[in-house]
Amino acid sequence: YQRRVHGIFLMLALVSRAAARVPKHIRLSGVRGASNAIESLPSRVSELISSRSRLKTPNDLAKQVQVQQKKTVHAARNAIKKKIIRHIPAPIVTMAVAEKFDWESLVPHVRSKYYNSRDMVQDTDGNDYNVLYFTVEPQQDSPGIFLFEEGCASSWGLPAEICESVVSEFSDHRVNPLSPDLVRYTNEFWDFAHHDGGSVVKTEEGTRNDIFMVDHRLPLPERVADQLAFSWALTRGVRVNIIDCELQETIDQLEEMSSDMTVALTKDRKEFQLLMHRLTLLSRKLHFASLCESPDLYWDDGRREGIFRAALQSCEVRRRVEGLDSRMHEATRTVEWLLQEQEIAFSQRAVSYGHVLELYIIILIAAEIVLNGWFHVYPG
């Protein structure tokens, strides 16, 4: 009796299994498809019996299905995890904290405290370009930070809070540090992701946001070198932000001083000369820093120069430099005009003072003549 029951259950399980293996377009094609599927069941049942002769009971079949489901779920999870690691965007935080770093004291400090530090590519003369790369964890492929001698830092894969915390440890190695508010308002925040199509700049679908794509197939040193090309362009964007903030502060001060011309013409000439000096310094920062030119490092590396220029275009550095140059030129013309008007007003006041002095002299001469005539008529 038990053997017959087990045989019946085994037959039903095999029939249902064979029916499930019938193609979907046959099962859904109506009565004719159903009759064809029924006619094909005996052959499929015999096929299953021959291929799965080791199954003794329906419980064995159920266990086999559960094992297959677990394998499928595990493979799907691994695929999703791999996709997340490669394609989910991670942050790039770039900031400027000083006019420059004291490089000789900074490099030993970084190498003694952090991991995997190395100088970036050297030129033919053997001189460093003064860019240092290091990681905050011992793993070679862990998130890293670039330090630039011109007072900038760029982190890859680290939150902004951690990047600011690490860079704040270098406060003793800063030359002419920037104010915390200026650092906070001039940071550049971007995203990057790994893919297999070369290191390029791509625009996210449905948006105008650019994302930096790093080729995951490259060896780690080559991948870090590509990241440096992106970061170098971002430091140029940060420098433009700093000049923009300083120029806007100068223009606000100029507008406040020139809001009332009567008051402006009576101000000390040194105040306008100080504004002119600040505008001259900003103009030197804007033009002498070569913000729109590629670093010498990429003169013989066309691929990374292309990465640098694509990132520079995403930051709109050239357009913003042209806009800053125009605003700076107008501000300089305004200060020069105010200085000229103040000089004219001063000369007019000098002329008026001369006229008053001449009048005083005439009055004194007239008084002397009258007194001399009086004493001549009445000598006693």
mmCIF file of C-alpha atoms in Angstrom:
data_model
loop_
_atom_site.group_PDB
_atom_site.id
_atom_site.type_symbol
_atom_site.label_atom_id
_atom_site.label_comp_id
_atom_site.label_asym_id
_atom_site.label_seq_id
_atom_site.Cartn_x
_atom_site.Cartn_y
_atom_site.Cartn_z
ATOM 1 C CA TYR A 1 0.000 0.000 0.000
ATOM 2 C CA GLN A 2 2.765 2.463 0.917
ATOM 3 C CA ARG A 3 4.626 1.696 -2.283
ATOM 4 C CA ARG A 4 1.508 2.390 -4.361
ATOM 5 C CA VAL A 5 0.889 5.702 -2.534
ATOM 6 C CA HIS A 6 4.505 6.766 -3.023
ATOM 7 C CA GLY A 7 4.299 5.805 -6.671
ATOM 8 C CA ILE A 8 1.129 7.836 -7.185
ATOM 9 C CA PHE A 9 2.660 10.920 -5.523
ATOM 10 C CA LEU A 10 5.822 10.551 -7.520
ATOM 11 C CA MET A 11 3.816 10.275 -10.766
ATOM 12 C CA LEU A 12 1.784 13.411 -9.911
ATOM 13 C CA ALA A 13 4.929 15.387 -9.062
ATOM 14 C CA LEU A 14 6.603 14.370 -12.295
ATOM 15 C CA VAL A 15 3.500 15.225 -14.326
ATOM 16 C CA SER A 16 3.254 18.680 -12.738
ATOM 17 C CA ARG A 17 6.973 19.181 -13.307
ATOM 18 C CA ALA A 18 6.649 18.200 -16.948
ATOM 19 C CA ALA A 19 3.661 20.517 -17.391
ATOM 20 C CA ALA A 20 5.647 23.387 -15.930
ATOM 21 C CA ARG A 21 8.363 22.774 -18.507
ATOM 22 C CA VAL A 22 5.907 23.181 -21.376
ATOM 23 C CA PRO A 23 6.652 26.516 -23.125
ATOM 24 C CA LYS A 24 4.488 29.416 -22.030
ATOM 25 C CA HIS A 25 3.242 30.240 -25.523
ATOM 26 C CA ILE A 26 1.919 26.666 -25.826
ATOM 27 C CA ARG A 27 0.181 26.742 -22.442
ATOM 28 C CA LEU A 28 -1.539 30.045 -23.258
ATOM 29 C CA SER A 29 -2.571 29.284 -26.823
ATOM 30 C CA GLY A 30 -6.091 27.998 -25.988
ATOM 31 C CA VAL A 31 -7.704 24.560 -26.282
ATOM 32 C CA ARG A 32 -5.541 23.412 -29.169
ATOM 33 C CA GLY A 33 -2.401 24.312 -27.244
ATOM 34 C CA ALA A 34 -3.718 22.476 -24.181
ATOM 35 C CA SER A 35 -4.399 19.308 -26.228
ATOM 36 C CA ASN A 36 -0.900 19.500 -27.696
ATOM 37 C CA ALA A 37 0.557 19.923 -24.236
ATOM 38 C CA ILE A 38 -1.415 16.881 -22.956
ATOM 39 C CA GLU A 39 -0.227 14.775 -25.899
ATOM 40 C CA SER A 40 3.392 15.716 -25.117
ATOM 41 C CA LEU A 41 3.138 14.833 -21.413
ATOM 42 C CA PRO A 42 3.972 11.098 -21.675
ATOM 43 C CA SER A 43 7.235 11.771 -23.484
ATOM 44 C CA ARG A 44 8.184 14.489 -20.964
ATOM 45 C CA VAL A 45 7.273 12.239 -18.041
ATOM 46 C CA SER A 46 9.504 9.476 -19.359
ATOM 47 C CA GLU A 47 12.253 12.029 -19.902
ATOM 48 C CA LEU A 48 11.995 13.252 -16.326
ATOM 49 C CA ILE A 49 11.903 9.712 -14.972
ATOM 50 C CA SER A 50 15.076 8.817 -16.843
ATOM 51 C CA SER A 51 16.894 12.043 -15.897
ATOM 52 C CA ARG A 52 15.783 12.072 -12.244
ATOM 53 C CA SER A 53 15.703 8.401 -11.403
ATOM 54 C CA ARG A 54 17.535 9.154 -8.171
ATOM 55 C CA LEU A 55 14.450 10.891 -6.686
ATOM 56 C CA LYS A 56 12.615 8.433 -4.518
ATOM 57 C CA THR A 57 9.863 10.508 -2.912
ATOM 58 C CA PRO A 58 8.065 13.845 -3.386
ATOM 59 C CA ASN A 59 10.033 15.148 -0.397
ATOM 60 C CA ASP A 60 13.258 14.681 -2.319
ATOM 61 C CA LEU A 61 11.790 16.661 -5.203
ATOM 62 C CA ALA A 62 10.737 19.469 -2.846
ATOM 63 C CA LYS A 63 14.210 19.591 -1.301
ATOM 64 C CA GLN A 64 15.750 19.791 -4.761
ATOM 65 C CA VAL A 65 13.513 22.759 -5.624
ATOM 66 C CA GLN A 66 14.439 24.559 -2.375
ATOM 67 C CA VAL A 67 18.166 24.078 -3.017
ATOM 68 C CA GLN A 68 17.787 25.448 -6.559
ATOM 69 C CA GLN A 69 15.849 28.472 -5.257
ATOM 70 C CA LYS A 70 18.567 29.211 -2.695
ATOM 71 C CA LYS A 71 21.246 29.066 -5.379
ATOM 72 C CA THR A 72 19.250 31.416 -7.594
ATOM 73 C CA VAL A 73 18.683 33.944 -4.785
ATOM 74 C CA HIS A 74 22.351 33.821 -3.784
ATOM 75 C CA ALA A 75 23.494 34.431 -7.359
ATOM 76 C CA ALA A 76 21.038 37.309 -7.734
ATOM 77 C CA ARG A 77 22.271 38.923 -4.530
ATOM 78 C CA ASN A 78 25.887 38.643 -5.666
ATOM 79 C CA ALA A 79 25.002 40.227 -9.005
ATOM 80 C CA ILE A 80 23.181 43.087 -7.278
ATOM 81 C CA LYS A 81 26.070 43.590 -4.863
ATOM 82 C CA LYS A 82 28.574 43.673 -7.717
ATOM 83 C CA LYS A 83 26.439 46.197 -9.578
ATOM 84 C CA ILE A 84 26.155 48.385 -6.481
ATOM 85 C CA ILE A 85 29.909 48.378 -5.947
ATOM 86 C CA ARG A 86 30.591 49.403 -9.533
ATOM 87 C CA HIS A 87 27.776 51.734 -10.474
ATOM 88 C CA ILE A 88 26.307 53.531 -7.425
ATOM 89 C CA PRO A 89 27.754 57.095 -7.316
ATOM 90 C CA ALA A 90 30.189 58.011 -4.539
ATOM 91 C CA PRO A 91 31.121 61.558 -3.447
ATOM 92 C CA ILE A 92 34.072 63.685 -4.509
ATOM 93 C CA VAL A 93 34.770 66.561 -2.103
ATOM 94 C CA THR A 94 37.256 69.246 -3.161
ATOM 95 C CA MET A 95 38.229 72.197 -0.978
ATOM 96 C CA ALA A 96 40.864 74.900 -0.556
ATOM 97 C CA VAL A 97 41.968 75.675 2.989
ATOM 98 C CA ALA A 98 44.981 77.972 2.480
ATOM 99 C CA GLU A 99 46.990 79.883 -0.074
ATOM 100 C CA LYS A 100 49.456 76.980 0.002
ATOM 101 C CA PHE A 101 50.778 74.157 2.196
ATOM 102 C CA ASP A 102 54.170 74.052 3.850
ATOM 103 C CA TRP A 103 55.129 71.030 1.789
ATOM 104 C CA GLU A 104 58.350 70.124 3.557
ATOM 105 C CA SER A 105 56.623 69.692 6.916
ATOM 106 C CA LEU A 106 53.326 68.345 5.571
ATOM 107 C CA VAL A 107 54.628 65.328 3.639
ATOM 108 C CA PRO A 108 56.421 63.644 6.595
ATOM 109 C CA HIS A 109 53.335 64.171 8.760
ATOM 110 C CA VAL A 110 51.035 62.498 6.229
ATOM 111 C CA ARG A 111 53.379 59.578 5.618
ATOM 112 C CA SER A 112 53.770 58.891 9.316
ATOM 113 C CA LYS A 113 50.030 58.859 10.074
ATOM 114 C CA TYR A 114 48.199 57.603 6.969
ATOM 115 C CA TYR A 115 48.554 54.750 4.497
ATOM 116 C CA ASN A 116 49.677 54.121 0.910
ATOM 117 C CA SER A 117 51.057 57.640 0.473
ATOM 118 C CA ARG A 118 52.929 58.351 -2.727
ATOM 119 C CA ASP A 119 53.963 61.300 -4.848
ATOM 120 C CA MET A 120 52.263 61.507 -8.186
ATOM 121 C CA VAL A 121 53.944 61.370 -11.611
ATOM 122 C CA GLN A 122 57.237 63.204 -11.928
ATOM 123 C CA ASP A 123 58.476 65.210 -14.879
ATOM 124 C CA THR A 124 61.598 64.490 -16.903
ATOM 125 C CA ASP A 125 63.807 66.509 -14.549
ATOM 126 C CA GLY A 126 62.763 64.388 -11.581
ATOM 127 C CA ASN A 127 60.912 67.180 -9.760
ATOM 128 C CA ASP A 128 57.607 66.387 -8.124
ATOM 129 C CA TYR A 129 54.469 68.203 -9.151
ATOM 130 C CA ASN A 130 53.781 68.507 -5.417
ATOM 131 C CA VAL A 131 50.659 66.364 -5.377
ATOM 132 C CA LEU A 132 50.474 63.747 -2.632
ATOM 133 C CA TYR A 133 48.018 60.839 -2.552
ATOM 134 C CA PHE A 134 47.175 58.761 0.529
ATOM 135 C CA THR A 135 44.391 56.591 1.964
ATOM 136 C CA VAL A 136 42.812 56.701 5.415
ATOM 137 C CA GLU A 137 42.664 52.883 5.632
ATOM 138 C CA PRO A 138 45.366 50.238 5.054
ATOM 139 C CA GLN A 139 43.640 48.686 2.008
ATOM 140 C CA GLN A 140 45.163 49.707 -1.306
ATOM 141 C CA ASP A 141 41.791 50.359 -2.981
ATOM 142 C CA SER A 142 40.193 52.178 -0.034
ATOM 143 C CA PRO A 143 38.992 55.807 -0.428
ATOM 144 C CA GLY A 144 41.858 58.241 -0.878
ATOM 145 C CA ILE A 145 42.703 61.941 -0.718
ATOM 146 C CA PHE A 146 44.838 64.118 -3.001
ATOM 147 C CA LEU A 147 46.767 67.002 -1.430
ATOM 148 C CA PHE A 148 47.927 69.842 -3.683
ATOM 149 C CA GLU A 149 50.696 72.216 -2.636
ATOM 150 C CA GLU A 150 48.519 75.207 -3.540
ATOM 151 C CA GLY A 151 46.414 74.555 -0.421
ATOM 152 C CA CYS A 152 43.770 72.243 -1.935
ATOM 153 C CA ALA A 153 42.528 68.760 -1.049
ATOM 154 C CA SER A 154 40.271 66.377 -2.999
ATOM 155 C CA SER A 155 38.813 63.184 -1.495
ATOM 156 C CA TRP A 156 37.321 60.243 -3.404
ATOM 157 C CA GLY A 157 34.656 58.099 -1.759
ATOM 158 C CA LEU A 158 34.724 59.835 1.641
ATOM 159 C CA PRO A 159 31.850 61.864 3.134
ATOM 160 C CA ALA A 160 32.415 65.589 3.423
ATOM 161 C CA GLU A 161 32.591 65.423 7.238
ATOM 162 C CA ILE A 162 35.435 62.883 7.194
ATOM 163 C CA CYS A 163 37.336 64.803 4.516
ATOM 164 C CA GLU A 164 37.067 68.046 6.493
ATOM 165 C CA SER A 165 38.168 66.246 9.661
ATOM 166 C CA VAL A 166 41.267 64.799 7.983
ATOM 167 C CA VAL A 167 42.250 68.078 6.301
ATOM 168 C CA SER A 168 41.730 70.014 9.554
ATOM 169 C CA GLU A 169 44.613 68.003 11.041
ATOM 170 C CA PHE A 170 46.965 69.820 8.669
ATOM 171 C CA SER A 171 46.205 73.258 10.142
ATOM 172 C CA ASP A 172 49.777 73.635 11.417
ATOM 173 C CA HIS A 173 51.101 73.228 7.870
ATOM 174 C CA ARG A 174 49.026 75.962 6.200
ATOM 175 C CA VAL A 175 50.433 79.197 4.805
ATOM 176 C CA ASN A 176 47.945 82.101 4.849
ATOM 177 C CA PRO A 177 44.921 79.954 5.847
ATOM 178 C CA LEU A 178 41.503 80.895 4.533
ATOM 179 C CA SER A 179 38.591 81.744 6.800
ATOM 180 C CA PRO A 180 36.244 78.847 7.714
ATOM 181 C CA ASP A 181 33.286 80.589 6.049
ATOM 182 C CA LEU A 182 35.214 81.020 2.802
ATOM 183 C CA VAL A 183 36.264 77.349 2.892
ATOM 184 C CA ARG A 184 32.681 76.246 3.510
ATOM 185 C CA TYR A 185 31.192 78.324 0.692
ATOM 186 C CA THR A 186 33.791 77.453 -1.945
ATOM 187 C CA ASN A 187 33.782 73.628 -1.728
ATOM 188 C CA GLU A 188 33.034 71.577 -4.846
ATOM 189 C CA PHE A 189 30.779 68.511 -4.447
ATOM 190 C CA TRP A 190 30.628 65.989 -7.312
ATOM 191 C CA ASP A 191 29.882 62.290 -7.800
ATOM 192 C CA PHE A 192 31.804 59.484 -9.456
ATOM 193 C CA ALA A 193 31.156 55.849 -10.333
ATOM 194 C CA HIS A 194 33.080 52.903 -11.737
ATOM 195 C CA HIS A 195 32.266 51.401 -15.106
ATOM 196 C CA ASP A 196 33.957 49.554 -17.941
ATOM 197 C CA GLY A 197 33.881 52.197 -20.657
ATOM 198 C CA GLY A 198 36.897 54.424 -20.001
ATOM 199 C CA SER A 199 37.318 57.409 -17.682
ATOM 200 C CA VAL A 200 34.941 60.057 -19.017
ATOM 201 C CA VAL A 201 32.405 62.677 -17.953
ATOM 202 C CA LYS A 202 28.781 61.645 -18.486
ATOM 203 C CA THR A 203 25.497 63.443 -17.973
ATOM 204 C CA GLU A 204 22.883 61.669 -15.857
ATOM 205 C CA GLU A 205 19.778 60.678 -17.743
ATOM 206 C CA GLY A 206 16.920 63.147 -17.366
ATOM 207 C CA THR A 207 19.113 65.779 -15.656
ATOM 208 C CA ARG A 208 21.824 68.271 -16.431
ATOM 209 C CA ASN A 209 24.117 66.897 -13.726
ATOM 210 C CA ASP A 210 27.490 65.539 -14.806
ATOM 211 C CA ILE A 211 29.043 62.490 -13.170
ATOM 212 C CA PHE A 212 32.670 61.383 -13.441
ATOM 213 C CA MET A 213 33.059 57.795 -14.645
ATOM 214 C CA VAL A 214 36.318 55.969 -13.781
ATOM 215 C CA ASP A 215 37.352 52.884 -15.743
ATOM 216 C CA HIS A 216 37.238 49.970 -13.299
ATOM 217 C CA ARG A 217 39.330 47.727 -15.567
ATOM 218 C CA LEU A 218 42.491 49.815 -15.145
ATOM 219 C CA PRO A 219 45.159 48.831 -12.612
ATOM 220 C CA LEU A 220 45.005 50.765 -9.364
ATOM 221 C CA PRO A 221 47.900 53.188 -10.151
ATOM 222 C CA GLU A 222 46.378 54.032 -13.537
ATOM 223 C CA ARG A 223 42.945 54.494 -11.958
ATOM 224 C CA VAL A 224 44.399 56.854 -9.335
ATOM 225 C CA ALA A 225 46.134 58.829 -12.086
ATOM 226 C CA ASP A 226 42.784 59.254 -13.864
ATOM 227 C CA GLN A 227 41.226 60.433 -10.600
ATOM 228 C CA LEU A 228 44.028 62.983 -10.282
ATOM 229 C CA ALA A 229 43.101 64.458 -13.676
ATOM 230 C CA PHE A 230 39.521 64.963 -12.453
ATOM 231 C CA SER A 231 40.639 66.386 -9.092
ATOM 232 C CA TRP A 232 43.091 68.790 -10.694
ATOM 233 C CA ALA A 233 40.261 70.348 -12.677
ATOM 234 C CA LEU A 234 38.094 70.536 -9.547
ATOM 235 C CA THR A 235 40.806 72.455 -7.684
ATOM 236 C CA ARG A 236 40.701 75.035 -10.475
ATOM 237 C CA GLY A 237 36.957 75.335 -9.908
ATOM 238 C CA VAL A 238 37.521 75.866 -6.181
ATOM 239 C CA ARG A 239 40.071 78.587 -6.889
ATOM 240 C CA VAL A 240 37.573 80.328 -9.127
ATOM 241 C CA ASN A 241 35.004 80.112 -6.306
ATOM 242 C CA ILE A 242 37.424 81.798 -3.897
ATOM 243 C CA ILE A 243 38.182 84.629 -6.309
ATOM 244 C CA ASP A 244 34.454 85.042 -6.941
ATOM 245 C CA CYS A 245 33.714 85.382 -3.212
ATOM 246 C CA GLU A 246 36.551 87.856 -2.640
ATOM 247 C CA LEU A 247 35.521 89.914 -5.676
ATOM 248 C CA GLN A 248 31.897 90.001 -4.557
ATOM 249 C CA GLU A 249 32.994 91.220 -1.111
ATOM 250 C CA THR A 250 35.037 93.998 -2.730
ATOM 251 C CA ILE A 251 32.149 94.999 -5.016
ATOM 252 C CA ASP A 252 29.750 95.123 -2.049
ATOM 253 C CA GLN A 253 32.147 97.418 -0.221
ATOM 254 C CA LEU A 254 32.491 99.571 -3.330
ATOM 255 C CA GLU A 255 28.712 99.845 -3.713
ATOM 256 C CA GLU A 256 28.365 100.851 -0.082
ATOM 257 C CA MET A 257 31.029 103.548 -0.424
ATOM 258 C CA SER A 258 29.606 104.945 -3.675
ATOM 259 C CA SER A 259 25.890 104.791 -2.785
ATOM 260 C CA ASP A 260 25.942 108.487 -1.858
ATOM 261 C CA MET A 261 28.238 110.529 -4.091
ATOM 262 C CA THR A 262 28.316 113.440 -1.658
ATOM 263 C CA VAL A 263 29.648 111.156 1.041
ATOM 264 C CA ALA A 264 31.901 109.247 -1.371
ATOM 265 C CA LEU A 265 33.689 112.409 -2.498
ATOM 266 C CA THR A 266 34.430 113.353 1.096
ATOM 267 C CA LYS A 267 35.959 109.975 2.034
ATOM 268 C CA ASP A 268 39.626 109.471 2.521
ATOM 269 C CA ARG A 269 41.462 108.869 -0.722
ATOM 270 C CA LYS A 270 43.320 105.930 0.876
ATOM 271 C CA GLU A 271 40.108 103.902 1.083
ATOM 272 C CA PHE A 272 39.672 103.961 -2.702
ATOM 273 C CA GLN A 273 43.361 103.242 -3.204
ATOM 274 C CA LEU A 274 42.968 100.193 -0.931
ATOM 275 C CA LEU A 275 40.065 98.948 -3.079
ATOM 276 C CA MET A 276 42.178 99.413 -6.202
ATOM 277 C CA HIS A 277 44.984 97.420 -4.587
ATOM 278 C CA ARG A 278 42.608 94.545 -3.750
ATOM 279 C CA LEU A 279 41.252 94.479 -7.297
ATOM 280 C CA THR A 280 44.799 94.358 -8.663
ATOM 281 C CA LEU A 281 45.648 91.382 -6.438
ATOM 282 C CA LEU A 282 42.481 89.546 -7.512
ATOM 283 C CA SER A 283 43.307 90.204 -11.160
ATOM 284 C CA ARG A 284 46.742 88.662 -10.635
ATOM 285 C CA LYS A 285 45.198 85.604 -8.979
ATOM 286 C CA LEU A 286 42.772 85.210 -11.856
ATOM 287 C CA HIS A 287 45.222 85.562 -14.721
ATOM 288 C CA PHE A 288 48.601 84.481 -13.362
ATOM 289 C CA ALA A 289 47.302 81.147 -12.006
ATOM 290 C CA SER A 290 46.579 79.836 -15.542
ATOM 291 C CA LEU A 291 43.254 78.411 -14.389
ATOM 292 C CA CYS A 292 42.172 77.397 -17.898
ATOM 293 C CA GLU A 293 45.445 75.781 -19.014
ATOM 294 C CA SER A 294 46.353 72.114 -18.701
ATOM 295 C CA PRO A 295 49.105 71.183 -16.236
ATOM 296 C CA ASP A 296 52.520 70.522 -17.746
ATOM 297 C CA LEU A 297 52.137 66.935 -16.568
ATOM 298 C CA TYR A 298 49.604 66.246 -19.344
ATOM 299 C CA TRP A 299 51.443 67.766 -22.277
ATOM 300 C CA ASP A 300 52.534 64.310 -23.443
ATOM 301 C CA ASP A 301 49.477 62.443 -22.118
ATOM 302 C CA GLY A 302 46.586 63.231 -24.441
ATOM 303 C CA ARG A 303 44.093 60.875 -22.788
ATOM 304 C CA ARG A 304 44.399 62.375 -19.311
ATOM 305 C CA GLU A 305 44.544 65.880 -20.743
ATOM 306 C CA GLY A 306 41.180 65.087 -22.340
ATOM 307 C CA ILE A 307 39.851 63.963 -18.931
ATOM 308 C CA PHE A 308 41.149 67.181 -17.355
ATOM 309 C CA ARG A 309 39.566 69.398 -19.996
ATOM 310 C CA ALA A 310 36.230 67.549 -19.831
ATOM 311 C CA ALA A 311 36.106 68.040 -16.059
ATOM 312 C CA LEU A 312 37.168 71.667 -16.492
ATOM 313 C CA GLN A 313 34.275 72.178 -18.907
ATOM 314 C CA SER A 314 31.853 70.571 -16.437
ATOM 315 C CA CYS A 315 32.984 73.065 -13.788
ATOM 316 C CA GLU A 316 32.512 75.867 -16.368
ATOM 317 C CA VAL A 317 35.865 77.312 -15.347
ATOM 318 C CA ARG A 318 36.563 79.171 -18.604
ATOM 319 C CA ARG A 319 33.122 80.807 -18.732
ATOM 320 C CA ARG A 320 33.320 81.840 -15.092
ATOM 321 C CA VAL A 321 36.829 83.242 -15.515
ATOM 322 C CA GLU A 322 35.593 85.386 -18.394
ATOM 323 C CA GLY A 323 32.669 86.589 -16.261
ATOM 324 C CA LEU A 324 34.969 87.412 -13.336
ATOM 325 C CA ASP A 325 37.327 89.274 -15.645
ATOM 326 C CA SER A 326 34.444 91.394 -16.943
ATOM 327 C CA ARG A 327 33.156 92.181 -13.436
ATOM 328 C CA MET A 328 36.679 92.972 -12.246
ATOM 329 C CA HIS A 329 37.207 95.326 -15.179
ATOM 330 C CA GLU A 330 33.968 97.194 -14.413
ATOM 331 C CA ALA A 331 34.827 97.445 -10.711
ATOM 332 C CA THR A 332 38.285 98.802 -11.567
ATOM 333 C CA ARG A 333 36.781 101.402 -13.893
ATOM 334 C CA THR A 334 34.357 102.448 -11.151
ATOM 335 C CA VAL A 335 37.149 102.921 -8.616
ATOM 336 C CA GLU A 336 39.222 104.881 -11.141
ATOM 337 C CA TRP A 337 36.219 107.109 -11.890
ATOM 338 C CA LEU A 338 35.632 107.718 -8.185
ATOM 339 C CA LEU A 339 39.290 108.622 -7.725
ATOM 340 C CA GLN A 340 39.073 111.076 -10.628
ATOM 341 C CA GLU A 341 35.877 112.635 -9.277
ATOM 342 C CA GLN A 342 37.440 112.894 -5.838
ATOM 343 C CA GLU A 343 40.489 114.586 -7.336
ATOM 344 C CA ILE A 344 38.282 117.037 -9.236
ATOM 345 C CA ALA A 345 36.304 117.777 -6.091
ATOM 346 C CA PHE A 346 39.527 118.263 -4.162
ATOM 347 C CA SER A 347 40.868 120.665 -6.795
ATOM 348 C CA GLN A 348 37.601 122.592 -6.754
ATOM 349 C CA ARG A 349 37.753 122.835 -2.999
ATOM 350 C CA ALA A 350 41.382 123.993 -3.301
ATOM 351 C CA VAL A 351 40.332 126.696 -5.779
ATOM 352 C CA SER A 352 37.544 127.836 -3.500
ATOM 353 C CA TYR A 353 39.944 127.911 -0.558
ATOM 354 C CA GLY A 354 42.313 130.014 -2.691
ATOM 355 C CA HIS A 355 39.568 132.468 -3.493
ATOM 356 C CA VAL A 356 38.677 132.788 0.171
ATOM 357 C CA LEU A 357 42.324 133.324 1.051
ATOM 358 C CA GLU A 358 42.636 136.011 -1.608
ATOM 359 C CA LEU A 359 39.541 137.708 -0.225
ATOM 360 C CA TYR A 360 41.036 137.666 3.275
ATOM 361 C CA ILE A 361 44.219 139.213 1.943
ATOM 362 C CA ILE A 362 42.280 141.953 0.137
ATOM 363 C CA ILE A 363 40.315 142.700 3.287
ATOM 364 C CA LEU A 364 43.497 142.947 5.345
ATOM 365 C CA ILE A 365 45.139 145.243 2.780
ATOM 366 C CA ALA A 366 42.034 147.458 2.718
ATOM 367 C CA ALA A 367 41.992 147.587 6.509
ATOM 368 C CA GLU A 368 45.667 148.555 6.569
ATOM 369 C CA ILE A 369 45.050 151.363 4.044
ATOM 370 C CA VAL A 370 42.136 152.706 6.062
ATOM 371 C CA LEU A 371 44.104 152.645 9.294
ATOM 372 C CA ASN A 372 47.121 154.365 7.712
ATOM 373 C CA GLY A 373 44.848 157.099 6.293
ATOM 374 C CA TRP A 374 43.138 157.560 9.653
ATOM 375 C CA PHE A 375 46.434 157.921 11.512
ATOM 376 C CA HIS A 376 47.674 160.308 8.813
ATOM 377 C CA VAL A 377 44.629 162.612 9.163
ATOM 378 C CA TYR A 378 44.497 162.374 12.918
ATOM 379 C CA PRO A 379 48.051 161.836 14.005
ATOM 380 C CA GLY A 380 47.265 162.351 17.678
#
